[in-house]
Amino acid sequence: MLLPLAWGSLFFPGLFGLCTWGLRRARPAWTYSDCVMISTRLVSSVQAVLATGSGIIIIRSCSNVITDRHWLAREYVWFLIPYMVYDSYAMYLCEWYRAGDQNNRHSLTIFRNFLSKNRLMITHHAVILFVLVPVAQLQQQRTLLYKLNGVLTLTTFFFCRILLFPFMYWSYGRQQGLSLLQVPPKIPFYCNVANAFLIAPQIYWFSLLCKKAARLFSAPSAKKDG
């Protein structure tokens, strides 16, 4: 637990500082603000690659994605905590330098602009730190908070990953004066094929989420019956 937490606390700020220093030397014409903003994006890209790689390792190592557990899934959460804290500060730092370029470097104004422009990302980081991390580490799968999170996950996944496709067809049909069922024959065939390839894994993952939710909500009653 402490080792990945310590590594994350050193790795992400250290990588940010190294990227900023390297960009300053490689691109002396760039302003310090430019170097800071690009370094922030580079570190975020590295985190995305690490998270994706960890996910691939976990999936390939587990034969049952619902019941199997992998040590990397637990340890990476601790490695992720310092990144969320670092990234929140890095976003504020970018806003501070951006305001400085506009000669409007007033702390309270900058902080308000930071909260206004990044409210979704800040909410995302806060939920991971104060909700998902305790749930994942304290094994609170039977708590009301965990179940509510599961319901929200199912709902947002369904609306944002699955209903997105018929919504796109409906939007196009409304623009062209077509009904939803008239849209597929009117658009290029490869568009339908591409959308089918995109939505197929979404439906599969949604079915896995539904199975896990059913198992979660039926487990207490099953224990009582037993």
Short mmCIF file of N, CA and C in Angstrom, two decimals, residues 106-214:
data_model
loop_
_atom_site.label_atom_id
_atom_site.label_comp_id
_atom_site.label_asym_id
_atom_site.label_seq_id
_atom_site.Cartn_x
_atom_site.Cartn_y
_atom_site.Cartn_z
N HIS A 106 -4.57 37.66 -10.18
CA HIS A 106 -5.12 37.88 -8.85
C HIS A 106 -5.58 36.53 -8.31
N SER A 107 -5.08 36.16 -7.13
CA SER A 107 -5.25 34.80 -6.64
C SER A 107 -6.72 34.38 -6.57
N LEU A 108 -7.57 35.23 -6.00
CA LEU A 108 -8.97 34.86 -5.84
C LEU A 108 -9.67 34.73 -7.19
N THR A 109 -9.36 35.64 -8.10
CA THR A 109 -9.95 35.58 -9.45
C THR A 109 -9.50 34.33 -10.18
N ILE A 110 -8.22 34.02 -10.06
CA ILE A 110 -7.68 32.83 -10.72
C ILE A 110 -8.35 31.58 -10.18
N PHE A 111 -8.51 31.52 -8.85
CA PHE A 111 -9.11 30.34 -8.24
C PHE A 111 -10.56 30.18 -8.68
N ARG A 112 -11.29 31.28 -8.77
CA ARG A 112 -12.68 31.21 -9.24
C ARG A 112 -12.75 30.74 -10.69
N ASN A 113 -11.86 31.27 -11.53
CA ASN A 113 -11.83 30.85 -12.92
C ASN A 113 -11.44 29.37 -13.04
N PHE A 114 -10.51 28.96 -12.19
CA PHE A 114 -10.09 27.56 -12.19
C PHE A 114 -11.26 26.64 -11.85
N LEU A 115 -12.03 26.98 -10.81
CA LEU A 115 -13.18 26.16 -10.44
C LEU A 115 -14.25 26.19 -11.51
N SER A 116 -14.44 27.35 -12.15
CA SER A 116 -15.48 27.48 -13.17
C SER A 116 -15.15 26.69 -14.43
N LYS A 117 -13.90 26.76 -14.88
CA LYS A 117 -13.51 26.12 -16.13
C LYS A 117 -13.28 24.62 -15.99
N ASN A 118 -12.97 24.17 -14.78
CA ASN A 118 -12.59 22.77 -14.60
C ASN A 118 -13.51 22.03 -13.63
N ARG A 119 -14.76 22.48 -13.53
CA ARG A 119 -15.64 21.89 -12.51
C ARG A 119 -15.86 20.39 -12.73
N LEU A 120 -15.98 19.97 -13.99
CA LEU A 120 -16.20 18.54 -14.24
C LEU A 120 -14.97 17.71 -13.89
N MET A 121 -13.79 18.20 -14.27
CA MET A 121 -12.57 17.46 -13.97
C MET A 121 -12.29 17.43 -12.47
N ILE A 122 -12.57 18.55 -11.79
CA ILE A 122 -12.38 18.59 -10.35
C ILE A 122 -13.34 17.62 -9.66
N THR A 123 -14.59 17.59 -10.14
CA THR A 123 -15.56 16.64 -9.59
C THR A 123 -15.10 15.21 -9.83
N HIS A 124 -14.58 14.95 -11.03
CA HIS A 124 -14.06 13.62 -11.37
C HIS A 124 -12.96 13.20 -10.42
N HIS A 125 -11.99 14.10 -10.18
CA HIS A 125 -10.88 13.78 -9.29
C HIS A 125 -11.37 13.59 -7.85
N ALA A 126 -12.29 14.45 -7.42
CA ALA A 126 -12.78 14.38 -6.04
C ALA A 126 -13.55 13.08 -5.80
N VAL A 127 -14.36 12.67 -6.76
CA VAL A 127 -15.11 11.42 -6.61
C VAL A 127 -14.16 10.23 -6.52
N ILE A 128 -13.12 10.22 -7.36
CA ILE A 128 -12.15 9.13 -7.32
C ILE A 128 -11.44 9.09 -5.96
N LEU A 129 -11.04 10.26 -5.46
CA LEU A 129 -10.28 10.31 -4.22
C LEU A 129 -11.13 9.98 -3.00
N PHE A 130 -12.35 10.52 -2.95
CA PHE A 130 -13.13 10.44 -1.72
C PHE A 130 -14.26 9.40 -1.76
N VAL A 131 -14.52 8.82 -2.94
CA VAL A 131 -15.58 7.81 -3.04
C VAL A 131 -15.03 6.48 -3.54
N LEU A 132 -14.44 6.49 -4.75
CA LEU A 132 -14.02 5.24 -5.36
C LEU A 132 -12.84 4.60 -4.63
N VAL A 133 -11.89 5.42 -4.19
CA VAL A 133 -10.73 4.85 -3.49
C VAL A 133 -11.14 4.17 -2.18
N PRO A 134 -11.93 4.83 -1.30
CA PRO A 134 -12.37 4.11 -0.09
C PRO A 134 -13.17 2.85 -0.40
N VAL A 135 -14.03 2.93 -1.41
CA VAL A 135 -14.84 1.75 -1.75
C VAL A 135 -13.94 0.61 -2.23
N ALA A 136 -12.96 0.93 -3.08
CA ALA A 136 -12.09 -0.11 -3.63
C ALA A 136 -11.17 -0.71 -2.57
N GLN A 137 -10.69 0.12 -1.61
CA GLN A 137 -9.69 -0.36 -0.64
C GLN A 137 -10.28 -0.94 0.62
N LEU A 138 -11.46 -0.47 0.99
CA LEU A 138 -12.04 -0.94 2.25
C LEU A 138 -13.02 -2.08 2.04
N GLN A 139 -13.12 -2.56 0.78
CA GLN A 139 -13.99 -3.69 0.47
C GLN A 139 -15.42 -3.46 0.94
N GLN A 140 -15.97 -2.29 0.59
CA GLN A 140 -17.31 -1.93 1.02
C GLN A 140 -18.33 -2.20 -0.08
N GLN A 141 -18.25 -3.40 -0.67
CA GLN A 141 -19.13 -3.71 -1.78
C GLN A 141 -20.58 -3.85 -1.37
N ARG A 142 -20.86 -4.02 -0.09
CA ARG A 142 -22.25 -4.20 0.35
C ARG A 142 -22.86 -2.93 0.91
N THR A 143 -22.12 -1.82 0.88
CA THR A 143 -22.65 -0.59 1.44
C THR A 143 -23.58 0.10 0.45
N LEU A 144 -24.44 0.98 0.99
CA LEU A 144 -25.37 1.73 0.14
C LEU A 144 -24.63 2.61 -0.84
N LEU A 145 -23.49 3.19 -0.40
CA LEU A 145 -22.71 4.06 -1.28
C LEU A 145 -22.20 3.30 -2.49
N TYR A 146 -21.73 2.09 -2.27
CA TYR A 146 -21.22 1.28 -3.38
C TYR A 146 -22.35 0.94 -4.35
N LYS A 147 -23.53 0.61 -3.81
CA LYS A 147 -24.66 0.26 -4.67
C LYS A 147 -25.15 1.47 -5.46
N LEU A 148 -25.19 2.63 -4.81
CA LEU A 148 -25.59 3.85 -5.52
C LEU A 148 -24.60 4.16 -6.63
N ASN A 149 -23.31 3.97 -6.35
CA ASN A 149 -22.30 4.18 -7.38
C ASN A 149 -22.51 3.23 -8.55
N GLY A 150 -22.89 1.98 -8.25
CA GLY A 150 -23.16 1.02 -9.31
C GLY A 150 -24.33 1.43 -10.18
N VAL A 151 -25.39 1.92 -9.54
CA VAL A 151 -26.57 2.37 -10.29
C VAL A 151 -26.21 3.56 -11.18
N LEU A 152 -25.43 4.51 -10.64
CA LEU A 152 -25.01 5.67 -11.43
C LEU A 152 -24.12 5.24 -12.59
N THR A 153 -23.25 4.26 -12.35
CA THR A 153 -22.38 3.77 -13.42
C THR A 153 -23.19 3.14 -14.54
N LEU A 154 -24.16 2.31 -14.18
CA LEU A 154 -25.02 1.69 -15.19
C LEU A 154 -25.78 2.75 -15.98
N THR A 155 -26.32 3.73 -15.26
CA THR A 155 -27.12 4.77 -15.92
C THR A 155 -26.29 5.60 -16.88
N THR A 156 -25.16 6.10 -16.41
CA THR A 156 -24.31 6.95 -17.25
C THR A 156 -23.73 6.15 -18.42
N PHE A 157 -23.37 4.89 -18.17
CA PHE A 157 -22.84 4.06 -19.26
C PHE A 157 -23.90 3.86 -20.34
N PHE A 158 -25.14 3.59 -19.92
CA PHE A 158 -26.21 3.35 -20.88
C PHE A 158 -26.50 4.59 -21.71
N PHE A 159 -26.56 5.75 -21.07
CA PHE A 159 -26.90 6.98 -21.79
C PHE A 159 -25.74 7.49 -22.64
N CYS A 160 -24.50 7.37 -22.12
CA CYS A 160 -23.35 7.98 -22.79
C CYS A 160 -22.63 7.04 -23.75
N ARG A 161 -22.77 5.74 -23.56
CA ARG A 161 -22.05 4.79 -24.40
C ARG A 161 -22.96 4.04 -25.38
N ILE A 162 -24.24 3.87 -25.05
CA ILE A 162 -25.13 3.08 -25.90
C ILE A 162 -26.17 3.96 -26.58
N LEU A 163 -26.92 4.76 -25.81
CA LEU A 163 -27.92 5.62 -26.42
C LEU A 163 -27.31 6.70 -27.30
N LEU A 164 -26.00 6.90 -27.15
CA LEU A 164 -25.31 7.89 -27.99
C LEU A 164 -25.48 7.58 -29.47
N PHE A 165 -25.46 6.29 -29.83
CA PHE A 165 -25.52 5.91 -31.25
C PHE A 165 -26.90 6.18 -31.86
N PRO A 166 -28.00 5.70 -31.24
CA PRO A 166 -29.30 6.07 -31.81
C PRO A 166 -29.57 7.57 -31.76
N PHE A 167 -28.98 8.26 -30.77
CA PHE A 167 -29.14 9.71 -30.70
C PHE A 167 -28.47 10.38 -31.91
N MET A 168 -27.30 9.88 -32.31
CA MET A 168 -26.64 10.44 -33.49
C MET A 168 -27.49 10.23 -34.74
N TYR A 169 -28.06 9.04 -34.88
CA TYR A 169 -28.92 8.77 -36.02
C TYR A 169 -30.16 9.66 -35.98
N TRP A 170 -30.74 9.80 -34.81
CA TRP A 170 -31.93 10.64 -34.66
C TRP A 170 -31.62 12.10 -34.99
N SER A 171 -30.48 12.60 -34.52
CA SER A 171 -30.09 13.99 -34.79
C SER A 171 -29.90 14.22 -36.29
N TYR A 172 -29.25 13.26 -36.95
CA TYR A 172 -29.07 13.38 -38.40
C TYR A 172 -30.42 13.34 -39.11
N GLY A 173 -31.31 12.44 -38.67
CA GLY A 173 -32.63 12.33 -39.28
C GLY A 173 -33.44 13.60 -39.11
N ARG A 174 -33.35 14.20 -37.94
CA ARG A 174 -34.10 15.45 -37.72
C ARG A 174 -33.58 16.56 -38.62
N GLN A 175 -32.26 16.58 -38.83
CA GLN A 175 -31.68 17.61 -39.70
C GLN A 175 -32.07 17.40 -41.16
N GLN A 176 -32.20 16.12 -41.57
CA GLN A 176 -32.52 15.81 -42.96
C GLN A 176 -34.01 15.56 -43.20
N GLY A 177 -34.82 15.66 -42.16
CA GLY A 177 -36.25 15.41 -42.30
C GLY A 177 -36.59 13.94 -42.44
N LEU A 178 -35.83 13.07 -41.77
CA LEU A 178 -36.03 11.63 -41.85
C LEU A 178 -36.40 11.08 -40.47
N SER A 179 -37.10 9.97 -40.47
CA SER A 179 -37.36 9.28 -39.21
C SER A 179 -36.12 8.48 -38.81
N LEU A 180 -36.09 8.00 -37.58
CA LEU A 180 -34.93 7.25 -37.10
C LEU A 180 -34.66 6.01 -37.94
N LEU A 181 -35.72 5.29 -38.32
CA LEU A 181 -35.55 4.06 -39.09
C LEU A 181 -35.16 4.32 -40.55
N GLN A 182 -35.38 5.53 -41.02
CA GLN A 182 -35.02 5.86 -42.40
C GLN A 182 -33.56 6.27 -42.55
N VAL A 183 -32.89 6.54 -41.42
CA VAL A 183 -31.53 7.05 -41.49
C VAL A 183 -30.52 6.01 -41.98
N PRO A 184 -30.47 4.77 -41.43
CA PRO A 184 -29.42 3.83 -41.85
C PRO A 184 -29.31 3.62 -43.35
N PRO A 185 -30.41 3.45 -44.11
CA PRO A 185 -30.23 3.27 -45.56
C PRO A 185 -29.76 4.52 -46.29
N LYS A 186 -29.90 5.69 -45.65
CA LYS A 186 -29.58 6.94 -46.33
C LYS A 186 -28.12 7.36 -46.14
N ILE A 187 -27.46 6.77 -45.19
CA ILE A 187 -26.06 7.16 -44.94
C ILE A 187 -25.15 6.10 -45.55
N PRO A 188 -23.86 6.41 -45.77
CA PRO A 188 -22.95 5.43 -46.37
C PRO A 188 -22.89 4.13 -45.57
N PHE A 189 -22.76 3.03 -46.28
CA PHE A 189 -22.77 1.71 -45.65
C PHE A 189 -21.64 1.58 -44.62
N TYR A 190 -20.47 2.13 -44.95
CA TYR A 190 -19.33 1.98 -44.03
C TYR A 190 -19.58 2.70 -42.70
N CYS A 191 -20.44 3.74 -42.71
CA CYS A 191 -20.77 4.41 -41.45
C CYS A 191 -21.56 3.47 -40.53
N ASN A 192 -22.50 2.74 -41.12
CA ASN A 192 -23.26 1.77 -40.33
C ASN A 192 -22.36 0.65 -39.80
N VAL A 193 -21.44 0.19 -40.64
CA VAL A 193 -20.52 -0.87 -40.22
C VAL A 193 -19.63 -0.38 -39.09
N ALA A 194 -19.10 0.83 -39.24
CA ALA A 194 -18.21 1.38 -38.21
C ALA A 194 -18.96 1.54 -36.89
N ASN A 195 -20.20 2.05 -36.96
CA ASN A 195 -20.98 2.22 -35.74
C ASN A 195 -21.31 0.88 -35.10
N ALA A 196 -21.55 -0.14 -35.94
CA ALA A 196 -21.83 -1.47 -35.40
C ALA A 196 -20.62 -2.02 -34.65
N PHE A 197 -19.42 -1.83 -35.23
CA PHE A 197 -18.20 -2.27 -34.55
C PHE A 197 -17.97 -1.50 -33.25
N LEU A 198 -18.35 -0.24 -33.23
CA LEU A 198 -18.15 0.57 -32.03
C LEU A 198 -19.14 0.23 -30.92
N ILE A 199 -20.40 -0.01 -31.29
CA ILE A 199 -21.41 -0.24 -30.26
C ILE A 199 -21.39 -1.68 -29.74
N ALA A 200 -20.86 -2.62 -30.53
CA ALA A 200 -20.86 -4.02 -30.10
C ALA A 200 -20.13 -4.23 -28.77
N PRO A 201 -18.88 -3.73 -28.61
CA PRO A 201 -18.23 -3.91 -27.31
C PRO A 201 -18.91 -3.14 -26.18
N GLN A 202 -19.56 -2.01 -26.51
CA GLN A 202 -20.28 -1.27 -25.48
C GLN A 202 -21.43 -2.10 -24.92
N ILE A 203 -22.14 -2.77 -25.82
CA ILE A 203 -23.25 -3.62 -25.38
C ILE A 203 -22.73 -4.79 -24.55
N TYR A 204 -21.60 -5.35 -24.97
CA TYR A 204 -21.01 -6.47 -24.21
C TYR A 204 -20.60 -6.02 -22.81
N TRP A 205 -19.90 -4.87 -22.73
CA TRP A 205 -19.48 -4.38 -21.42
C TRP A 205 -20.67 -4.02 -20.55
N PHE A 206 -21.71 -3.47 -21.18
CA PHE A 206 -22.91 -3.14 -20.41
C PHE A 206 -23.56 -4.40 -19.86
N SER A 207 -23.55 -5.48 -20.64
CA SER A 207 -24.11 -6.73 -20.15
C SER A 207 -23.32 -7.25 -18.95
N LEU A 208 -21.99 -7.09 -18.98
CA LEU A 208 -21.17 -7.49 -17.84
C LEU A 208 -21.49 -6.65 -16.60
N LEU A 209 -21.68 -5.35 -16.81
CA LEU A 209 -22.05 -4.48 -15.69
C LEU A 209 -23.39 -4.89 -15.11
N CYS A 210 -24.34 -5.23 -15.97
CA CYS A 210 -25.66 -5.65 -15.50
C CYS A 210 -25.57 -6.95 -14.71
N LYS A 211 -24.74 -7.89 -15.17
CA LYS A 211 -24.56 -9.15 -14.45
C LYS A 211 -23.95 -8.91 -13.07
N LYS A 212 -22.96 -8.03 -13.02
CA LYS A 212 -22.33 -7.73 -11.74
C LYS A 212 -23.31 -7.04 -10.81
N ALA A 213 -24.13 -6.12 -11.35
CA ALA A 213 -25.13 -5.44 -10.53
C ALA A 213 -26.17 -6.42 -10.01
N ALA A 214 -26.59 -7.35 -10.86
CA ALA A 214 -27.56 -8.35 -10.44
C ALA A 214 -27.00 -9.23 -9.34
#
